[in-house]
Amino acid sequence: MLGMKHQQMEILRARIAQIEKRPLLAEGAALRQQSGAHPLSAPGGMLHEIFADERRHAGAALGFALAQARGLLTAERPAILCMQLLREAQDMGLPYGAGLQSFGVDPRSVVLVRAENIVELLWAVEEAVACRAVAAVVADLGNHHKALDFTASRRLNLRAASAGASIFLTRYGLQREASAARLRWRVSPALSAMMTHDPRAPGRPRWRVELEKTRLDPAAPGPGMADLLLDWTEN
């Protein structure tokens, strides 16, 4: 019996090592060549952290997360789950269906979930990302929570890698904890570009995006190397 358990542990360790070392960026490049996606888009099956320095920039952080999640939608995986804590949702607000529609996200593909506490929310994220119909889970967290430690983030990353769907944690403030997230983004709103025919009119929504951390293969851009202005378009 002990020999069997030891063998199972070795198989599990080998599987975890394979997940952590696989060339995710190479997979992403192949997917981008097939779909014509933006160079910053990442393949499914990983944990992202998306930080905004202040809560008032929640629209930029959540918008960037939804834009990334939208790129993962397929006929086989037609759903995005957007999760919040009940009390925080009352302060942060909810994604607006008509607004999502105007930016190319079908509101019928977005399922809104409210959890009573952080333990229930993390359990719901793990269960949701394992569903074959889910392309991505966006968890919008207004505060820092002790339950979301390195161990919890590692569980989320392994579950995402195993399921092939991605998890996007939108978070706020300057504090950064140790995390198993494959990518950590810092997002802030930026002035929209001028309209071609009316320079005084606002253009498309725009973010400034900085890649603070990456755990992809060595060919990936390092922290601080991806500092870009991105426009949200319907395509």
Short mmCIF file of C-alpha atoms in Angstrom, two decimals:
data_model
loop_
_atom_site.label_atom_id
_atom_site.label_comp_id
_atom_site.label_asym_id
_atom_site.label_seq_id
_atom_site.Cartn_x
_atom_site.Cartn_y
_atom_site.Cartn_z
CA MET A 1 0.00 0.00 0.00
CA LEU A 2 2.81 2.42 0.88
CA GLY A 3 4.55 1.60 -2.39
CA MET A 4 1.39 2.41 -4.34
CA LYS A 5 0.95 5.73 -2.53
CA HIS A 6 4.58 6.61 -3.20
CA GLN A 7 4.11 5.84 -6.89
CA GLN A 8 0.97 8.01 -7.04
CA MET A 9 2.85 10.90 -5.40
CA GLU A 10 5.66 10.61 -7.95
CA ILE A 11 3.14 10.66 -10.80
CA LEU A 12 1.49 13.76 -9.29
CA ARG A 13 4.85 15.53 -8.88
CA ALA A 14 5.76 14.73 -12.48
CA ARG A 15 2.41 16.08 -13.68
CA ILE A 16 2.84 19.33 -11.74
CA ALA A 17 6.38 19.76 -13.09
CA GLN A 18 5.13 19.22 -16.62
CA ILE A 19 2.41 21.85 -16.18
CA GLU A 20 4.84 24.41 -14.76
CA LYS A 21 7.53 23.90 -17.42
CA ARG A 22 5.45 23.62 -20.58
CA PRO A 23 6.19 26.35 -23.17
CA LEU A 24 3.03 28.42 -22.74
CA LEU A 25 4.27 31.30 -24.82
CA ALA A 26 4.98 28.97 -27.74
CA GLU A 27 1.43 27.64 -27.48
CA GLY A 28 0.16 31.20 -27.38
CA ALA A 29 2.13 32.10 -30.51
CA ALA A 30 0.58 29.17 -32.38
CA LEU A 31 -2.90 30.21 -31.29
CA ARG A 32 -2.28 33.81 -32.30
CA GLN A 33 -1.13 32.75 -35.77
CA GLN A 34 -4.35 30.77 -36.20
CA SER A 35 -6.72 33.41 -34.81
CA GLY A 36 -4.92 36.68 -35.53
CA ALA A 37 -5.24 37.67 -31.87
CA HIS A 38 -3.38 40.58 -30.28
CA PRO A 39 0.27 39.81 -29.40
CA LEU A 40 -0.48 40.39 -25.70
CA SER A 41 -3.19 37.73 -25.64
CA ALA A 42 -2.29 34.56 -23.77
CA PRO A 43 -3.53 31.01 -24.28
CA GLY A 44 -6.11 29.54 -21.93
CA GLY A 45 -5.21 27.51 -18.89
CA MET A 46 -3.45 29.96 -16.59
CA LEU A 47 -3.93 32.31 -13.65
CA HIS A 48 -3.62 36.08 -14.23
CA GLU A 49 -3.53 38.91 -11.68
CA ILE A 50 -4.68 42.32 -12.90
CA PHE A 51 -3.93 45.19 -10.53
CA ALA A 52 -5.20 48.75 -10.54
CA ASP A 53 -3.64 51.18 -8.07
CA GLU A 54 -6.99 52.56 -6.94
CA ARG A 55 -10.56 51.33 -6.76
CA ARG A 56 -11.73 54.21 -8.92
CA HIS A 57 -9.83 52.52 -11.77
CA ALA A 58 -11.97 49.41 -11.46
CA GLY A 59 -13.44 49.97 -14.91
CA ALA A 60 -9.99 49.76 -16.51
CA ALA A 61 -9.01 46.61 -14.60
CA LEU A 62 -12.29 44.81 -15.17
CA GLY A 63 -12.41 45.94 -18.81
CA PHE A 64 -8.93 44.56 -19.47
CA ALA A 65 -9.85 41.27 -17.80
CA LEU A 66 -13.03 40.93 -19.85
CA ALA A 67 -11.17 41.83 -23.04
CA GLN A 68 -8.67 39.03 -22.38
CA ALA A 69 -11.47 36.64 -21.46
CA ARG A 70 -13.41 37.52 -24.61
CA GLY A 71 -10.49 36.30 -26.71
CA LEU A 72 -10.81 32.84 -25.16
CA LEU A 73 -14.47 32.32 -26.09
CA THR A 74 -15.12 29.48 -28.53
CA ALA A 75 -18.11 27.45 -29.66
CA GLU A 76 -17.06 24.74 -27.20
CA ARG A 77 -16.41 27.22 -24.37
CA PRO A 78 -19.07 29.96 -24.74
CA ALA A 79 -19.21 31.27 -21.15
CA ILE A 80 -17.39 33.80 -18.96
CA LEU A 81 -18.14 33.81 -15.23
CA CYS A 82 -17.72 37.13 -13.43
CA MET A 83 -17.57 36.68 -9.65
CA GLN A 84 -17.67 39.16 -6.78
CA LEU A 85 -18.20 39.10 -3.05
CA LEU A 86 -21.69 40.18 -2.06
CA ARG A 87 -20.62 43.15 0.08
CA GLU A 88 -17.94 44.31 -2.35
CA ALA A 89 -20.32 44.14 -5.30
CA GLN A 90 -22.53 46.70 -3.59
CA ASP A 91 -19.58 49.12 -3.58
CA MET A 92 -17.92 48.18 -6.87
CA GLY A 93 -21.00 47.71 -9.04
CA LEU A 94 -21.70 45.08 -11.71
CA PRO A 95 -20.80 44.81 -15.41
CA TYR A 96 -23.48 46.56 -17.45
CA GLY A 97 -25.03 44.37 -20.15
CA ALA A 98 -25.65 47.11 -22.70
CA GLY A 99 -22.11 48.40 -22.19
CA LEU A 100 -20.64 44.94 -22.72
CA GLN A 101 -22.67 44.60 -25.92
CA SER A 102 -21.33 47.91 -27.27
CA PHE A 103 -17.76 46.64 -26.80
CA GLY A 104 -18.24 43.32 -28.51
CA VAL A 105 -18.99 41.13 -25.48
CA ASP A 106 -22.32 39.34 -25.75
CA PRO A 107 -23.93 39.77 -22.30
CA ARG A 108 -25.59 36.38 -22.76
CA SER A 109 -22.13 34.82 -22.49
CA VAL A 110 -21.42 36.46 -19.11
CA VAL A 111 -22.71 34.81 -15.93
CA LEU A 112 -22.67 36.99 -12.80
CA VAL A 113 -21.97 35.27 -9.46
CA ARG A 114 -22.01 36.73 -5.97
CA ALA A 115 -20.49 34.80 -3.06
CA GLU A 116 -21.08 35.40 0.63
CA ASN A 117 -17.39 35.19 1.66
CA ILE A 118 -13.92 34.71 0.18
CA VAL A 119 -13.78 30.98 1.01
CA GLU A 120 -17.00 30.37 -0.94
CA LEU A 121 -15.77 32.55 -3.80
CA LEU A 122 -12.45 30.67 -4.15
CA TRP A 123 -14.32 27.34 -4.07
CA ALA A 124 -16.70 28.63 -6.74
CA VAL A 125 -13.78 29.76 -8.94
CA GLU A 126 -12.19 26.30 -8.76
CA GLU A 127 -15.44 24.56 -9.58
CA ALA A 128 -16.36 26.96 -12.38
CA VAL A 129 -13.02 26.82 -14.18
CA ALA A 130 -13.29 23.02 -14.29
CA CYS A 131 -16.54 23.27 -16.28
CA ARG A 132 -15.95 22.46 -19.96
CA ALA A 133 -18.32 25.22 -21.11
CA VAL A 134 -16.35 27.96 -19.31
CA ALA A 135 -13.63 29.83 -21.19
CA ALA A 136 -12.62 32.10 -18.31
CA VAL A 137 -13.48 33.12 -14.77
CA VAL A 138 -13.06 36.76 -13.73
CA ALA A 139 -12.95 37.30 -9.96
CA ASP A 140 -13.26 40.99 -9.07
CA LEU A 141 -11.87 41.43 -5.53
CA GLY A 142 -12.12 44.88 -3.97
CA ASN A 143 -9.99 44.08 -0.90
CA HIS A 144 -7.03 41.93 0.08
CA HIS A 145 -8.03 38.68 1.78
CA LYS A 146 -5.87 36.40 3.92
CA ALA A 147 -7.49 33.31 2.40
CA LEU A 148 -6.06 34.25 -1.00
CA ASP A 149 -2.47 33.34 -0.13
CA PHE A 150 0.25 31.67 -2.21
CA THR A 151 -1.17 28.20 -1.55
CA ALA A 152 -4.63 29.26 -2.75
CA SER A 153 -3.19 30.90 -5.86
CA ARG A 154 -1.19 27.76 -6.64
CA ARG A 155 -4.36 25.69 -6.41
CA LEU A 156 -6.12 28.07 -8.80
CA ASN A 157 -3.23 28.01 -11.26
CA LEU A 158 -3.04 24.20 -11.28
CA ARG A 159 -6.82 23.90 -11.68
CA ALA A 160 -6.76 26.37 -14.58
CA ALA A 161 -3.89 24.54 -16.27
CA SER A 162 -5.62 21.21 -15.86
CA ALA A 163 -8.97 22.50 -17.17
CA GLY A 164 -7.63 24.63 -20.03
CA ALA A 165 -9.63 27.70 -18.95
CA SER A 166 -8.12 30.89 -17.51
CA ILE A 167 -8.70 32.73 -14.23
CA PHE A 168 -8.38 36.52 -14.01
CA LEU A 169 -8.13 38.04 -10.52
CA THR A 170 -8.74 41.79 -10.62
CA ARG A 171 -7.30 43.44 -7.54
CA TYR A 172 -6.71 46.96 -6.24
CA GLY A 173 -4.01 48.89 -4.40
CA LEU A 174 -0.21 48.95 -4.37
CA GLN A 175 0.22 45.88 -2.16
CA ARG A 176 1.54 42.75 -3.89
CA GLU A 177 1.70 39.33 -2.21
CA ALA A 178 3.60 36.26 -3.39
CA SER A 179 1.45 34.52 -5.97
CA ALA A 180 1.57 31.56 -8.35
CA ALA A 181 -0.05 33.65 -11.12
CA ARG A 182 1.59 33.16 -14.51
CA LEU A 183 1.11 36.80 -15.46
CA ARG A 184 0.64 39.93 -13.37
CA TRP A 185 -0.60 43.06 -15.09
CA ARG A 186 -0.84 46.64 -13.85
CA VAL A 187 -3.63 48.54 -15.58
CA SER A 188 -4.58 52.20 -15.43
CA PRO A 189 -6.97 54.34 -17.51
CA ALA A 190 -5.50 56.60 -20.17
CA LEU A 191 -6.84 59.43 -22.30
CA SER A 192 -8.64 58.17 -25.36
CA ALA A 193 -7.25 58.90 -28.79
CA MET A 194 -8.73 61.78 -30.76
CA MET A 195 -11.44 61.08 -33.28
CA THR A 196 -10.33 61.53 -36.90
CA HIS A 197 -13.13 63.91 -37.86
CA ASP A 198 -13.62 65.65 -34.51
CA PRO A 199 -10.51 66.11 -32.30
CA ARG A 200 -12.69 67.33 -29.43
CA ALA A 201 -14.77 64.14 -29.28
CA PRO A 202 -13.68 61.21 -27.09
CA GLY A 203 -12.30 58.21 -28.93
CA ARG A 204 -12.16 54.56 -27.95
CA PRO A 205 -11.56 53.61 -24.30
CA ARG A 206 -7.85 53.19 -23.65
CA TRP A 207 -5.67 51.59 -20.99
CA ARG A 208 -2.02 51.78 -20.08
CA VAL A 209 -0.88 48.22 -19.41
CA GLU A 210 2.39 47.15 -17.77
CA LEU A 211 3.51 43.55 -17.37
CA GLU A 212 4.83 43.39 -13.81
CA LYS A 213 5.53 39.66 -13.66
CA THR A 214 5.75 36.73 -16.03
CA ARG A 215 6.33 33.04 -15.44
CA LEU A 216 6.26 31.98 -19.07
CA ASP A 217 9.20 30.69 -21.09
CA PRO A 218 12.48 32.68 -21.41
CA ALA A 219 11.35 34.24 -24.71
CA ALA A 220 8.56 36.11 -22.92
CA PRO A 221 9.01 39.85 -22.25
CA GLY A 222 10.31 40.55 -18.78
CA PRO A 223 8.63 42.76 -16.16
CA GLY A 224 8.50 46.37 -17.30
CA MET A 225 9.19 45.46 -20.94
CA ALA A 226 5.51 45.47 -21.90
CA ASP A 227 4.35 49.02 -21.20
CA LEU A 228 1.74 49.78 -23.82
CA LEU A 229 -1.34 51.82 -24.63
CA LEU A 230 -4.25 49.60 -25.68
CA ASP A 231 -7.58 50.58 -27.23
CA TRP A 232 -10.71 48.49 -26.74
CA THR A 233 -12.34 47.77 -30.07
CA GLU A 234 -15.24 45.51 -30.98
CA ASN A 235 -12.97 43.21 -33.04
#
